[in-house]
PDB file of C-alpha atoms in Angstrom:
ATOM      1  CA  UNK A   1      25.071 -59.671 110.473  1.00 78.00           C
ATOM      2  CA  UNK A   2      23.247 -58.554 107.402  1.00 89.00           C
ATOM      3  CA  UNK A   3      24.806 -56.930 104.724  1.00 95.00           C
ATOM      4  CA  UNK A   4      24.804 -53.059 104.345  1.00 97.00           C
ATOM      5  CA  UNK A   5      26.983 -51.300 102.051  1.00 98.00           C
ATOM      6  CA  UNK A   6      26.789 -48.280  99.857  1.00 98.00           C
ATOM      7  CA  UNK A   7      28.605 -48.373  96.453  1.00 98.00           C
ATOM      8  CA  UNK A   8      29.460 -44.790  94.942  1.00 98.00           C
ATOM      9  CA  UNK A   9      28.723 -44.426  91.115  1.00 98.00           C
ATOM     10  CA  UNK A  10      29.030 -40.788  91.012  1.00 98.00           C
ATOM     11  CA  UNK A  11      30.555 -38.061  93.200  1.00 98.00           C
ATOM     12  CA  UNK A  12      30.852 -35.229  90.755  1.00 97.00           C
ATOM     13  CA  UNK A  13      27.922 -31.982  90.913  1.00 96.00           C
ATOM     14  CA  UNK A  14      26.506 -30.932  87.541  1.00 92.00           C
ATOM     15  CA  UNK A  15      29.693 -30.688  85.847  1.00 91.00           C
ATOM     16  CA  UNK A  16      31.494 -34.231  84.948  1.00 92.00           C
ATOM     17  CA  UNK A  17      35.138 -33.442  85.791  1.00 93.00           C
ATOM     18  CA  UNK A  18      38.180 -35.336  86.359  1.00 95.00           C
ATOM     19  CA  UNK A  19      36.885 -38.815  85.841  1.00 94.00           C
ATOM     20  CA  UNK A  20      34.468 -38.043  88.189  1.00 97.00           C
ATOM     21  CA  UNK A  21      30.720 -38.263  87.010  1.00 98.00           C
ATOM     22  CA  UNK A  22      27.086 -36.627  88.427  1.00 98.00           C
ATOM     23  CA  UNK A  23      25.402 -38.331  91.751  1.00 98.00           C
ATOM     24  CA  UNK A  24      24.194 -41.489  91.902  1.00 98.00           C
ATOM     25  CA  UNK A  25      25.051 -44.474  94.123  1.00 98.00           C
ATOM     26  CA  UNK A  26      23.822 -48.173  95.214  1.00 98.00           C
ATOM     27  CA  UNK A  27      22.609 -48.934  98.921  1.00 98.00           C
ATOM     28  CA  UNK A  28      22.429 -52.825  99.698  1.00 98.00           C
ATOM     29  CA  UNK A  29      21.096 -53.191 103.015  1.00 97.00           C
ATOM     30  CA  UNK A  30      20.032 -57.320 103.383  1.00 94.00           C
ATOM     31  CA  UNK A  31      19.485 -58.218  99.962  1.00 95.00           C
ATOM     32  CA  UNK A  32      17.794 -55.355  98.986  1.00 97.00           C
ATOM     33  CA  UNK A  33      19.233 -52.931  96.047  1.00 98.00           C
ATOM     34  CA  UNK A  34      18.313 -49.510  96.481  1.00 98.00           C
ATOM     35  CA  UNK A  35      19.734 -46.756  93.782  1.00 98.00           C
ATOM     36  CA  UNK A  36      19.807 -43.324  94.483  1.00 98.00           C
ATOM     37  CA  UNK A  37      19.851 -40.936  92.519  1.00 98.00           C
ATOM     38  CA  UNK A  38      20.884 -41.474  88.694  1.00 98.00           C
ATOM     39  CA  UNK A  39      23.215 -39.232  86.928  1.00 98.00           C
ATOM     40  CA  UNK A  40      24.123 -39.454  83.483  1.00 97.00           C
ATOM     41  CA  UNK A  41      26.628 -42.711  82.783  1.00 96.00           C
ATOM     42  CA  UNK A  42      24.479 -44.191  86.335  1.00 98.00           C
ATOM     43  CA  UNK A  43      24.302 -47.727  83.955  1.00 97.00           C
ATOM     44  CA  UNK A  44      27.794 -47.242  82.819  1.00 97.00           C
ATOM     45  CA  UNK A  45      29.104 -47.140  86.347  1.00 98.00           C
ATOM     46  CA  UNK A  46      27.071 -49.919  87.395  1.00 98.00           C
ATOM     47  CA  UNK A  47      28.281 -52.608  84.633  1.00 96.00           C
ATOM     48  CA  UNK A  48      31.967 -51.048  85.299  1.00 97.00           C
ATOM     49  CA  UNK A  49      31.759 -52.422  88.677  1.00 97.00           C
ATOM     50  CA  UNK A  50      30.086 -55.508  88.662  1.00 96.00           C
ATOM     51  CA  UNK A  51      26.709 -54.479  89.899  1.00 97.00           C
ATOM     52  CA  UNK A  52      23.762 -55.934  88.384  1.00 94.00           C
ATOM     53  CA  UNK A  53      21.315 -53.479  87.736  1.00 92.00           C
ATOM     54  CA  UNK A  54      18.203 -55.281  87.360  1.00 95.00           C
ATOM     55  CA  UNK A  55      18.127 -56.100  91.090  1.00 97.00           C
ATOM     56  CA  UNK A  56      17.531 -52.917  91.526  1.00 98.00           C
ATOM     57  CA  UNK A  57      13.422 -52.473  92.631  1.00 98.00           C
ATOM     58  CA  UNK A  58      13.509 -49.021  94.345  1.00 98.00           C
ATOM     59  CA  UNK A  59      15.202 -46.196  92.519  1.00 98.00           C
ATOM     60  CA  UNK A  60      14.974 -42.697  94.473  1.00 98.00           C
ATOM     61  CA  UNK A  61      15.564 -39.465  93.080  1.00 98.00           C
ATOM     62  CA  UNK A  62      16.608 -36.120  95.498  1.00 98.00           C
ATOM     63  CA  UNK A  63      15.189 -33.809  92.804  1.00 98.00           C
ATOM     64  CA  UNK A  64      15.155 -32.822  89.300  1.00 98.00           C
ATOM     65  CA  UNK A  65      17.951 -31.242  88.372  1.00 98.00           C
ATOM     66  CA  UNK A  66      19.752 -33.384  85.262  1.00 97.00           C
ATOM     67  CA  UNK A  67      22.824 -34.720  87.284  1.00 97.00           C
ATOM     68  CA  UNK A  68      20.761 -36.438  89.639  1.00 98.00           C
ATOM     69  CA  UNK A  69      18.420 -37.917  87.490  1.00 98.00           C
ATOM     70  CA  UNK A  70      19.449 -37.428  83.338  1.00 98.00           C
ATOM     71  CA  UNK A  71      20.709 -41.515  83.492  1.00 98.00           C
ATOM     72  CA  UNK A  72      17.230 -42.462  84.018  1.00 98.00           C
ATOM     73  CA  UNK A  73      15.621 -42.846  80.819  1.00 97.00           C
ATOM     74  CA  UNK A  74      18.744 -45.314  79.645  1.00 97.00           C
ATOM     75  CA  UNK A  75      18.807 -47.403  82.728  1.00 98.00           C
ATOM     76  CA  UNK A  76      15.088 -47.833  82.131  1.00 97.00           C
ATOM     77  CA  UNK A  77      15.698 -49.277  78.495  1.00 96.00           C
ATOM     78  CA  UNK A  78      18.438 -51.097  79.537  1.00 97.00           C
ATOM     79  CA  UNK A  79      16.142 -53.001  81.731  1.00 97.00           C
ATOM     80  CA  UNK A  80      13.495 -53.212  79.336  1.00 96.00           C
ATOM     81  CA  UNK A  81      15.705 -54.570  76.684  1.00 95.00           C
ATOM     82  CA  UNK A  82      17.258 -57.224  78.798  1.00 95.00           C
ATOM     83  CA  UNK A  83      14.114 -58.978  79.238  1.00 96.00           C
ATOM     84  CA  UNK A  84      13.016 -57.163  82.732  1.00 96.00           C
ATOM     85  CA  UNK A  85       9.175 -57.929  83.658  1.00 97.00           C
ATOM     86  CA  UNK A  86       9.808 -57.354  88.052  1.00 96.00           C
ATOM     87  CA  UNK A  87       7.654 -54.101  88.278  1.00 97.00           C
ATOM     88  CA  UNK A  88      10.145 -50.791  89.496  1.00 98.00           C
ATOM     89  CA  UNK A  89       9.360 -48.205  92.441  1.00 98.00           C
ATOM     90  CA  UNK A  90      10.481 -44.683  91.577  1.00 98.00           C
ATOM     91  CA  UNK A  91      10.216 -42.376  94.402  1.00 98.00           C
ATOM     92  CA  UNK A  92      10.746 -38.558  92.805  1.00 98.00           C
ATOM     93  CA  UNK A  93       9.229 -35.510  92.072  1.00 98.00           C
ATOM     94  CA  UNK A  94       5.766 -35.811  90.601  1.00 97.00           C
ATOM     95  CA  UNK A  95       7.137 -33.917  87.565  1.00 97.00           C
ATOM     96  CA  UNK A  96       9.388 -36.819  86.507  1.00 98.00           C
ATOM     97  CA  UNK A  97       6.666 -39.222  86.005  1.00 97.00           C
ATOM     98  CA  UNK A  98       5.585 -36.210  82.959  1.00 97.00           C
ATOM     99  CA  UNK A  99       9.323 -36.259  81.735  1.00 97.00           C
ATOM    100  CA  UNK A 100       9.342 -39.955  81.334  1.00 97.00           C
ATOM    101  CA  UNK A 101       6.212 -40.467  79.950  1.00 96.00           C
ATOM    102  CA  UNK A 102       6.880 -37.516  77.342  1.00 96.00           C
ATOM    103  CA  UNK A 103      10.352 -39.589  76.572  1.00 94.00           C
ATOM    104  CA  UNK A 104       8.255 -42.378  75.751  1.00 93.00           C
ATOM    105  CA  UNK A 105       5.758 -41.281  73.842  1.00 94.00           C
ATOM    106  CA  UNK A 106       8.267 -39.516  71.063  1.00 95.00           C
ATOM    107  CA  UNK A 107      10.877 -42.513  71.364  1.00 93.00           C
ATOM    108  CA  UNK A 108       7.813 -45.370  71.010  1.00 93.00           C
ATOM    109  CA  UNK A 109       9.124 -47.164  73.673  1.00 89.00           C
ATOM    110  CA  UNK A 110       7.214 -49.579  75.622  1.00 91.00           C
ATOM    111  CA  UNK A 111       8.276 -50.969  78.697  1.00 94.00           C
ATOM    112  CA  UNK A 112       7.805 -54.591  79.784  1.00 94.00           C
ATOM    113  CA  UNK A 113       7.399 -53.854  83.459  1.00 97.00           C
ATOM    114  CA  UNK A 114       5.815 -51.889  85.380  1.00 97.00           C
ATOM    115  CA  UNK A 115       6.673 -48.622  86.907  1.00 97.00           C
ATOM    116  CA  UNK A 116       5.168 -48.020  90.276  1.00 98.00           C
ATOM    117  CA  UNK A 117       5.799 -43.951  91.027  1.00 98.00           C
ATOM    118  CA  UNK A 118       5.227 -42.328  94.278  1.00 98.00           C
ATOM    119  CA  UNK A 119       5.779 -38.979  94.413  1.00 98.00           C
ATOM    120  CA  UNK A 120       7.586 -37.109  96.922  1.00 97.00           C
ATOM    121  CA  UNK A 121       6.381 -34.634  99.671  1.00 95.00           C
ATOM    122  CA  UNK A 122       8.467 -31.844  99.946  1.00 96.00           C
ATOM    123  CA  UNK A 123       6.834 -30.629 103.145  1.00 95.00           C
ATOM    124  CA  UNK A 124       7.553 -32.914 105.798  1.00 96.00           C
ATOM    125  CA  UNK A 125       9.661 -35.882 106.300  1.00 97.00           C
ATOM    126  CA  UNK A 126       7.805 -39.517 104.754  1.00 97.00           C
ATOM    127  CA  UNK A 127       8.056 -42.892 105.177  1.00 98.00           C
ATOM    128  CA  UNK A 128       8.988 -44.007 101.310  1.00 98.00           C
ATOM    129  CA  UNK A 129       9.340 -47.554 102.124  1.00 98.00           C
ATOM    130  CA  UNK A 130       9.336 -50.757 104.879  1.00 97.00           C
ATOM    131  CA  UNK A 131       9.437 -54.495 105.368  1.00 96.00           C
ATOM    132  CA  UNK A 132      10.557 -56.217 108.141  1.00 93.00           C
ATOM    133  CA  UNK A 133      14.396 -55.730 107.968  1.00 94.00           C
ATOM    134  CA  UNK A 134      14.543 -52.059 106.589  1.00 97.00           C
ATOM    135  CA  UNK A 135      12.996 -48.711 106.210  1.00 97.00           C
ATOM    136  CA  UNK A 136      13.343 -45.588 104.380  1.00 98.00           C
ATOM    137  CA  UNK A 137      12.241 -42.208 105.379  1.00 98.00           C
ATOM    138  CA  UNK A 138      12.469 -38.530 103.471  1.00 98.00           C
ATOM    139  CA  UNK A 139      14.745 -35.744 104.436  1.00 97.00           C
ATOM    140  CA  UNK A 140      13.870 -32.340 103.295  1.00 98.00           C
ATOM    141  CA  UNK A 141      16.333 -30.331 102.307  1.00 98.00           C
ATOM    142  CA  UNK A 142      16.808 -26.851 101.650  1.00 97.00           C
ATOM    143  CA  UNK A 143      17.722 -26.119  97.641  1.00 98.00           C
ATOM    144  CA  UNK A 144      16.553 -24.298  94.604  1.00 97.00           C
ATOM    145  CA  UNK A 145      14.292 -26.530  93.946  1.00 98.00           C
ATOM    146  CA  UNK A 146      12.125 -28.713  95.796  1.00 98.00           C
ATOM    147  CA  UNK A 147      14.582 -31.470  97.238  1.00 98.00           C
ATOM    148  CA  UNK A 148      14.884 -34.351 100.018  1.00 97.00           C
ATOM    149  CA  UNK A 149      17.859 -37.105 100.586  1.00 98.00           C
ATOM    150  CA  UNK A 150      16.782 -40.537 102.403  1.00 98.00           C
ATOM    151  CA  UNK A 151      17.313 -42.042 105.400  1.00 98.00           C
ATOM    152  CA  UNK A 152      18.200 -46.331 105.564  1.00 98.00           C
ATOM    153  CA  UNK A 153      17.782 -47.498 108.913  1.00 97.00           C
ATOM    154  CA  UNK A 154      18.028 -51.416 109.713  1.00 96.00           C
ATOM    155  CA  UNK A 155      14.942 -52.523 111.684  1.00 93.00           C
ATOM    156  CA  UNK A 156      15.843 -53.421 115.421  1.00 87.00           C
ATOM    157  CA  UNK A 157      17.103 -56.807 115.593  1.00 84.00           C
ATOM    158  CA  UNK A 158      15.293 -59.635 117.680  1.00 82.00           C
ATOM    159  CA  UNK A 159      17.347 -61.025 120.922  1.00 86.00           C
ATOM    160  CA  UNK A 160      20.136 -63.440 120.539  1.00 86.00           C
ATOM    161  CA  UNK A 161      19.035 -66.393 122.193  1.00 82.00           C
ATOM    162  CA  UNK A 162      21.838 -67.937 124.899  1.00 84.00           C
ATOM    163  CA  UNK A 163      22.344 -71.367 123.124  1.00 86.00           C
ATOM    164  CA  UNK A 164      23.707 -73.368 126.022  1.00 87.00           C
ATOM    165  CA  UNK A 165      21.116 -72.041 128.590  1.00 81.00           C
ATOM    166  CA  UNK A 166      18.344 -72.788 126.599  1.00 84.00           C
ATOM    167  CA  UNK A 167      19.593 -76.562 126.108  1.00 82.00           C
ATOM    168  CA  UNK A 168      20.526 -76.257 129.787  1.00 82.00           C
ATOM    169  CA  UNK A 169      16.791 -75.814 130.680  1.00 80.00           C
ATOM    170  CA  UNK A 170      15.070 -77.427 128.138  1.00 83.00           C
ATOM    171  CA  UNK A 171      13.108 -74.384 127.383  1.00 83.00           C
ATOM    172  CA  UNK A 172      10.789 -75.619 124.097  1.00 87.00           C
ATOM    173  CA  UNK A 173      10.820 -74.362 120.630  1.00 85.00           C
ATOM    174  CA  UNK A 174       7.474 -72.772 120.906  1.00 82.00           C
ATOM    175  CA  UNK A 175       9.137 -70.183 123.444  1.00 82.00           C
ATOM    176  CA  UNK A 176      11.868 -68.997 121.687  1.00 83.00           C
ATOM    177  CA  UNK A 177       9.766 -65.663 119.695  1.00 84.00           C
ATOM    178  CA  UNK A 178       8.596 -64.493 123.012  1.00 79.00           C
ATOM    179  CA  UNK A 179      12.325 -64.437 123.965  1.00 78.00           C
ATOM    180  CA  UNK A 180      13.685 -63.008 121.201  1.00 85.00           C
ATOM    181  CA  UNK A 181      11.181 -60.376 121.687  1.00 82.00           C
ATOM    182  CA  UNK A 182      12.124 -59.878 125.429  1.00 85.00           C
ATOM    183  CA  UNK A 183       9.794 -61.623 127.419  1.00 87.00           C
ATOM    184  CA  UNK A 184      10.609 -64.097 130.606  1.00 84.00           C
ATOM    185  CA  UNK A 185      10.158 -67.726 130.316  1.00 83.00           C
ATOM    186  CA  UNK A 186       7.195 -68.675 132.606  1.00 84.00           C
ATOM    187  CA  UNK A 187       7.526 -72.499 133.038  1.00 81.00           C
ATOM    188  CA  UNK A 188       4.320 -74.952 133.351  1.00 82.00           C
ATOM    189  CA  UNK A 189       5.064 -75.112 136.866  1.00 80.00           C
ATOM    190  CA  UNK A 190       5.366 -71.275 137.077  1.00 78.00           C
ATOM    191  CA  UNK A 191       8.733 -70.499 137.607  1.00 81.00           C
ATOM    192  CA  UNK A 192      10.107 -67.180 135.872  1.00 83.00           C
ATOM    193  CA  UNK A 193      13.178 -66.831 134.501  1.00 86.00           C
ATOM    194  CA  UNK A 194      14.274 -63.706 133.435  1.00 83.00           C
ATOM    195  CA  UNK A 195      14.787 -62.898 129.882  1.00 85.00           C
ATOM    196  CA  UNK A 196      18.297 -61.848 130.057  1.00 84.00           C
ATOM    197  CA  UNK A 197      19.345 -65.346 131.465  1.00 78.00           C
ATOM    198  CA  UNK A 198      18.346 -66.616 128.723  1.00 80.00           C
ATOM    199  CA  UNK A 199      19.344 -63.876 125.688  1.00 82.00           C
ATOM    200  CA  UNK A 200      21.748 -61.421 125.038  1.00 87.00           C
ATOM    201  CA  UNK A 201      21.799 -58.225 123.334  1.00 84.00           C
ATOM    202  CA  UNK A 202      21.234 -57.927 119.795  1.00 84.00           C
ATOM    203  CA  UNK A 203      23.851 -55.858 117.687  1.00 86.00           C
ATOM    204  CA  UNK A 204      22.392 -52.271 117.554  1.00 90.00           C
ATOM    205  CA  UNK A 205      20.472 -51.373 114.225  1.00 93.00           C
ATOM    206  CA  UNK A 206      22.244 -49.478 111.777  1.00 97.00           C
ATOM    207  CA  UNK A 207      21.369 -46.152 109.798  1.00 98.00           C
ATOM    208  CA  UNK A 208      22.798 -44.540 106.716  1.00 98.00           C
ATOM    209  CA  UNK A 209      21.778 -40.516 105.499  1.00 98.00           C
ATOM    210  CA  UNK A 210      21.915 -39.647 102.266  1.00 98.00           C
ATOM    211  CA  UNK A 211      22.288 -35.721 102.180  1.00 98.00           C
ATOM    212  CA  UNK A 212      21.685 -34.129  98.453  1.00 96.00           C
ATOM    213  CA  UNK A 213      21.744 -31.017  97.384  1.00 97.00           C
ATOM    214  CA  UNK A 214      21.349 -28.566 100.378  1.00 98.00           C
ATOM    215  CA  UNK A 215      22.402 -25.116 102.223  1.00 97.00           C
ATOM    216  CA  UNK A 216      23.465 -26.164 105.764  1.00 97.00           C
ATOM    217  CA  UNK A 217      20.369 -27.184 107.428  1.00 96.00           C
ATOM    218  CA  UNK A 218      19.619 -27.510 111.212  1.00 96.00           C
ATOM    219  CA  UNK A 219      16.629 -28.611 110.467  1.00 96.00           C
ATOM    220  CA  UNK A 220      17.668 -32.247 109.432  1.00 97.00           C
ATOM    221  CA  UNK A 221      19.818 -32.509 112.887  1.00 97.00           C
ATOM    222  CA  UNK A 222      16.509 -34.982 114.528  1.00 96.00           C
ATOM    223  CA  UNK A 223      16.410 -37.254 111.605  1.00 97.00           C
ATOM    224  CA  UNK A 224      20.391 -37.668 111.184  1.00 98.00           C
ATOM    225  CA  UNK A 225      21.377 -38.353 114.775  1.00 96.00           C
ATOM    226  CA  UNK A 226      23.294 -40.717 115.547  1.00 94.00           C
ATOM    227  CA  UNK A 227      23.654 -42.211 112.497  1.00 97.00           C
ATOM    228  CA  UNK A 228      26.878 -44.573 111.147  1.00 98.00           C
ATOM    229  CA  UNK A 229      27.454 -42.640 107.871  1.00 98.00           C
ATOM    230  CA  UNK A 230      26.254 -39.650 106.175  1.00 98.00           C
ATOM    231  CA  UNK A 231      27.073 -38.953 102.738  1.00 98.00           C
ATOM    232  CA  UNK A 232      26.828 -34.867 102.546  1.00 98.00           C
ATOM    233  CA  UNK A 233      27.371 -32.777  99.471  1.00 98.00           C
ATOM    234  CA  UNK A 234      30.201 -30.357  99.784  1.00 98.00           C
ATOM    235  CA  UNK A 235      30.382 -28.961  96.876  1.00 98.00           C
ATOM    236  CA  UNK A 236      32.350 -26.017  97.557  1.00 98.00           C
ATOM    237  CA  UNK A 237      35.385 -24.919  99.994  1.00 98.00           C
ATOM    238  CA  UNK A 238      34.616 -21.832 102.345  1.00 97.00           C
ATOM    239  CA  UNK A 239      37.474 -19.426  99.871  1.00 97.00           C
ATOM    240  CA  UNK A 240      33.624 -19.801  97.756  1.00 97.00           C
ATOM    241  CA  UNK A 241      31.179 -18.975 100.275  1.00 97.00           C
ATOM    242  CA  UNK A 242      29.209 -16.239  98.153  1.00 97.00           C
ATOM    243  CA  UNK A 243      28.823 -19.196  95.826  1.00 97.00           C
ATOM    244  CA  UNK A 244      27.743 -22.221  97.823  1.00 97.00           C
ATOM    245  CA  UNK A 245      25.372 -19.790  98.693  1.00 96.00           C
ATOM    246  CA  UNK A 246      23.956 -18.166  95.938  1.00 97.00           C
ATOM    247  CA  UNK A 247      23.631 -21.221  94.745  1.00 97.00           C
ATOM    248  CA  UNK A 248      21.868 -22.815  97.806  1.00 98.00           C
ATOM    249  CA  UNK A 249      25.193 -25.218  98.234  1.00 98.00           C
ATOM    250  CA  UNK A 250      26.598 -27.054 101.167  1.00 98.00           C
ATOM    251  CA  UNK A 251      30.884 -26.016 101.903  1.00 98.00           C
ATOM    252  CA  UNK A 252      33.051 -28.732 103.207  1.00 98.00           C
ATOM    253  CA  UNK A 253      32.956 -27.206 106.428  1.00 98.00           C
ATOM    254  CA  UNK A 254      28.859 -26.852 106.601  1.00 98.00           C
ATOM    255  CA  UNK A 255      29.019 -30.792 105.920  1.00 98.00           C
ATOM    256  CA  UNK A 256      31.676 -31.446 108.688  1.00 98.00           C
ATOM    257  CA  UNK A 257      29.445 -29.452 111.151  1.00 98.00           C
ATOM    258  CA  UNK A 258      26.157 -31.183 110.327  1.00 98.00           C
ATOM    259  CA  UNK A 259      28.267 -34.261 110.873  1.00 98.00           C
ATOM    260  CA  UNK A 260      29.480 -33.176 114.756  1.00 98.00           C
ATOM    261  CA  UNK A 261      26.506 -31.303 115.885  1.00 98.00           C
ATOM    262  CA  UNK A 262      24.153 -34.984 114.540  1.00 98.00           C
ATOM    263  CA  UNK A 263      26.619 -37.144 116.516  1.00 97.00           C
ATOM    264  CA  UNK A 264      27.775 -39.059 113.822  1.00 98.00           C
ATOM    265  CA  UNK A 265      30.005 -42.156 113.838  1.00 98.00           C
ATOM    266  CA  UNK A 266      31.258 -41.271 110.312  1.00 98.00           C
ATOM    267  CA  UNK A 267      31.038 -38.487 107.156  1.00 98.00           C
ATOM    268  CA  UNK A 268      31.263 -38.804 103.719  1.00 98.00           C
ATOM    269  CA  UNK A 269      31.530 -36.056 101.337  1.00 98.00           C
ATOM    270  CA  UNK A 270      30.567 -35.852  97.588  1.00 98.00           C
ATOM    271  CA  UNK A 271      29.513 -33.796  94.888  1.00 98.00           C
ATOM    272  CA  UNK A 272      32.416 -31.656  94.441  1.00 98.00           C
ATOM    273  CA  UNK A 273      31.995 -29.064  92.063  1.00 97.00           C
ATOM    274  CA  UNK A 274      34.476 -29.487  88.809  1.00 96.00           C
ATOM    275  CA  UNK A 275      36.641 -26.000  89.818  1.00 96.00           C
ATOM    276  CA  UNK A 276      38.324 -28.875  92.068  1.00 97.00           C
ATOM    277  CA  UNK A 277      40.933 -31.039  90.720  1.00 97.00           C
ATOM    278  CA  UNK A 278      42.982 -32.114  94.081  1.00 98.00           C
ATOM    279  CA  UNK A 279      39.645 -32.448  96.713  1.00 98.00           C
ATOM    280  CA  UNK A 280      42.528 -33.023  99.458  1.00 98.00           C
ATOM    281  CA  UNK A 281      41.574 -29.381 100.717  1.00 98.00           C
ATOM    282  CA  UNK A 282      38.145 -30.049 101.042  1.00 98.00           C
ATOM    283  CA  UNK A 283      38.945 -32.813 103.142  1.00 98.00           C
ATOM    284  CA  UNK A 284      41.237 -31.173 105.327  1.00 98.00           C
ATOM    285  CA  UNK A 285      38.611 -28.644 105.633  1.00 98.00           C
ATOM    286  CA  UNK A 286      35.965 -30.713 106.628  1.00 98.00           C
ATOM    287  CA  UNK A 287      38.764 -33.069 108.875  1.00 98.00           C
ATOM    288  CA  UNK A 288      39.455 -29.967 110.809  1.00 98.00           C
ATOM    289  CA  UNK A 289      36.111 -29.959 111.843  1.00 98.00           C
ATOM    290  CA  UNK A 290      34.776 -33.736 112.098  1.00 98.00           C
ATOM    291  CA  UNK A 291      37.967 -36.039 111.902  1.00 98.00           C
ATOM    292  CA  UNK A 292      36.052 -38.825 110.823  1.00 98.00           C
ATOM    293  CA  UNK A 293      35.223 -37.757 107.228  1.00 98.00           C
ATOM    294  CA  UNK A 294      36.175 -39.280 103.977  1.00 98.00           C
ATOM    295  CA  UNK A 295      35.916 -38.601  99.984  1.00 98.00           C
ATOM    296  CA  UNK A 296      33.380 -40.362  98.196  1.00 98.00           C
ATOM    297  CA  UNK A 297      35.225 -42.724  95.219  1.00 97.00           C
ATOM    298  CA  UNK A 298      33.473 -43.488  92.714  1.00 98.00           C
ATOM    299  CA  UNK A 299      33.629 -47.646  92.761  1.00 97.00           C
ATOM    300  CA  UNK A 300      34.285 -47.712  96.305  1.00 98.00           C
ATOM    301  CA  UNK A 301      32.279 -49.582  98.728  1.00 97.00           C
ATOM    302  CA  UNK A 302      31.849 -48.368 102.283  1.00 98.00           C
ATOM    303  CA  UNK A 303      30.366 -49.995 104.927  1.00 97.00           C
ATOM    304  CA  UNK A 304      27.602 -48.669 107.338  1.00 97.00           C
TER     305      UNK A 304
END
């Protein structure tokens, strides 16, 4: 089974607090390094744990306020000034392309590589990227400013061919992708045999949700259903209700019923606002809801 694994780099909201700092984490799904979102200290946390940053081709940003995207200009030098020439994808609010460009011009730097940038549609969920083993699709959230999270979902898997029935019958090489696909083996005398004789089940694709900034938001129930992990801000508890939302902020509790209502296997929460030292009640508040949640820690790895 292919890898696929997201690494938290940041948990905290726009306040560093605690040792926590702003959002940003890695997804690796098959080889493929995706970063989202990139707080201040985003570089930092990635040499602190090992990561190498310059396999990183696809950065994605939710939206433009500073602790989701501030760490970008020095994770863009960084890779400049360790020799990078692989062009980068940045997928983020049109206006960042201005911001970086400005940065730029008045700092005289010159990258090596180039930036590809593809702007965001806040209107309606997008396909942002696809090859043959993953793709990644827009959520639009609701937020004071125009945001979206992302959706990683595993293309379906081919068939697992039946080793021992295929050497059985001496089906040939040159049928195998038709199988895998789910087609019967005709032989040359024309004798069928069907394809689940010969092939099992693959293992069911997996998908991960990455839920920024956002009010509690029916709206994103189609895109997150069923999927194996969905990292959800919480940034407040319900005692701040008034705040989450003034503020257009999810509560632990909004998160943990998101999480139930979607069908999800499991729910992570982050970007806890820096009023909260202990963030065991935010979990129990959330747990009371949807059992399966966790806390995002920064440096930890979970698997989708």
């Amino acid at each position: 089974m292919d890898a696929f694994d997201v690494t938290i780099l940041g948990c905290s909201s726009a306040l560093p607090a605690f040792g926590r700092h702003p959002s940003s984490q890695l997804v690796h799904v098959a080889g493929r390094y995706f970063l989202v979102d990139c707080g201040e200290g985003a570089q930092m946390q990635l040499r602190r744990f090992g990561l190498k940053f310059q396999r990183i081709n696809h950065i994605f940003i939710s939206h433009l306020h500073g602790d989701h995207y501030l760490g970008l200009p020095g994770l863009l030098a960084s890779m400049h000034l360790l020799g990078r020439t692989e062009p980068l994808h940045l997928y983020a609010d049109e206006g960042l392309q201005q911001i970086l460009e400005i940065n730029n011009k008045y700092s005289h730097s010159f990258l090596k590589y180039p930036i590809h940038f593809h702007p965001h549609n806040f209107s309606e969920p997008a396909l942002l990227f696809e090859d043959e083993k993953v793709k990644i699709s827009s959520l639009i959230l609701k937020h004071s400013i125009p945001c979206c999270g992302f959706v990683f979902e595993e293309k379906e898997r081919p068939r697992k061919l039946i080793k021992e029935k295929i050497e059985e019958l001496q089906i040939p090489i040159a049928s195998y992708e038709d199988l895998k696909i789910g087609n019967d083996f005709i032989s040359p005398e024309g004798a069928v045999i069907p394809n689940e004789e010969l092939t099992t089940d693959p293992l069911p694709a997996r998908k991960y949700a990455y839920c920024s900034d956002t009010i509690y938001n029916q709206d994103l129930l189609p895109q997150l259903q069923k999927a194996d992990l969905i990292y959800h801000e919480a940034t407040f508890m319900e005692a701040m209700r008034a705040r989450a939302d003034q503020t257009l902020h999810s509560t632990a509790k909004d998160a943990a019923s998101i999480a139930k209502e979607a069908n999800i296997k499991r729910l992570l929460l982050g970007h806890f606002s820096a009023r909260y030292k202990d963030l065991n009640p935010l979990l129990e508040e959330a747990r009371s809801i949807f059992p399966p949640t966790s806390l995002a820690q920064e440096g930890e790895k979970y698997y989708v």
